[in-house]
Amino acid sequence: MAHMVHRVGLPLPAAVAMASLVPARKVGLAARKGSLAPGKDADITVLDPDLRCAFTLVGGRLVYER
C-alpha cells in the first residue's frame, strides 16, 4: 500500500480496498473479510503515518505488535 500511495499516487482509501476488499471479493470471503462492519471478522491491521504495520488483530486478539 505504501508504494501505491507514495510512489504511484493512489488515494489511501483506494489502496486499502485494493489490499483488502478486492482480494476478499475475489476469493468469495467479502461477507466476512476485507472491510470493517458489524458481523465481520475482527481482523485489523493498524498502520503508522508511514503506512508501516504498527499492530495486527486477528479475531480481536493482538497477534503482532512492532
CSV table of C-alpha atoms in Angstrom, one decimal:
chain,number,residue,atom,x,y,z
A,1,MET,CA,0.0,0.0,0.0
A,2,ALA,CA,2.8,2.4,0.9
A,3,HIS,CA,4.2,2.1,-2.6
A,4,MET,CA,0.9,2.6,-4.3
A,5,VAL,CA,0.2,5.7,-2.2
A,6,HIS,CA,3.6,7.3,-2.0
A,7,ARG,CA,5.1,6.4,-5.4
A,8,VAL,CA,2.1,5.9,-7.7
A,9,GLY,CA,-0.2,8.5,-6.1
A,10,LEU,CA,-3.2,6.2,-5.5
A,11,PRO,CA,-5.5,7.7,-2.8
A,12,LEU,CA,-5.2,5.8,0.5
A,13,PRO,CA,-8.8,4.5,0.6
A,14,ALA,CA,-8.3,3.0,-2.9
A,15,ALA,CA,-5.0,1.4,-1.8
A,16,VAL,CA,-6.7,0.0,1.3
A,17,ALA,CA,-9.5,-1.5,-0.8
A,18,MET,CA,-7.0,-2.9,-3.3
A,19,ALA,CA,-5.2,-4.7,-0.5
A,20,SER,CA,-8.2,-5.9,1.4
A,21,LEU,CA,-11.7,-5.8,0.0
A,22,VAL,CA,-10.8,-6.7,-3.6
A,23,PRO,CA,-8.9,-9.9,-2.7
A,24,ALA,CA,-11.7,-10.9,-0.3
A,25,ARG,CA,-14.2,-10.5,-3.1
A,26,LYS,CA,-12.0,-12.5,-5.5
A,27,VAL,CA,-11.9,-15.5,-3.1
A,28,GLY,CA,-15.5,-15.2,-2.1
A,29,LEU,CA,-14.9,-14.0,1.5
A,30,ALA,CA,-16.2,-10.4,1.3
A,31,ALA,CA,-19.1,-11.3,3.6
A,32,ARG,CA,-16.6,-11.9,6.4
A,33,LYS,CA,-13.4,-10.2,5.4
A,34,GLY,CA,-12.0,-7.2,3.5
A,35,SER,CA,-13.7,-4.3,5.4
A,36,LEU,CA,-14.8,-3.3,8.9
A,37,ALA,CA,-18.5,-3.8,9.6
A,38,PRO,CA,-20.7,-5.4,12.2
A,39,GLY,CA,-20.7,-9.2,11.9
A,40,LYS,CA,-17.4,-9.4,10.0
A,41,ASP,CA,-14.3,-11.0,11.4
A,42,ALA,CA,-12.3,-8.6,13.7
A,43,ASP,CA,-9.1,-8.8,11.6
A,44,ILE,CA,-7.5,-5.4,11.6
A,45,THR,CA,-4.0,-4.1,10.8
A,46,VAL,CA,-3.3,-0.6,12.1
A,47,LEU,CA,-0.7,1.4,10.2
A,48,ASP,CA,1.6,4.2,11.4
A,49,PRO,CA,1.8,7.5,9.4
A,50,ASP,CA,4.4,6.0,7.1
A,51,LEU,CA,1.9,3.1,6.3
A,52,ARG,CA,4.0,0.5,8.2
A,53,CYS,CA,2.3,-2.1,10.3
A,54,ALA,CA,2.0,-0.9,13.9
A,55,PHE,CA,-0.1,-3.9,15.1
A,56,THR,CA,-2.4,-6.6,13.9
A,57,LEU,CA,-5.5,-8.0,15.5
A,58,VAL,CA,-7.0,-11.4,14.3
A,59,GLY,CA,-10.4,-12.3,15.7
A,60,GLY,CA,-10.0,-9.3,18.1
A,61,ARG,CA,-6.7,-10.7,19.6
A,62,LEU,CA,-3.3,-9.0,19.2
A,63,VAL,CA,-1.1,-11.2,17.1
A,64,TYR,CA,1.6,-8.7,16.1
A,65,GLU,CA,3.0,-5.5,17.6
A,66,ARG,CA,6.0,-3.7,16.3
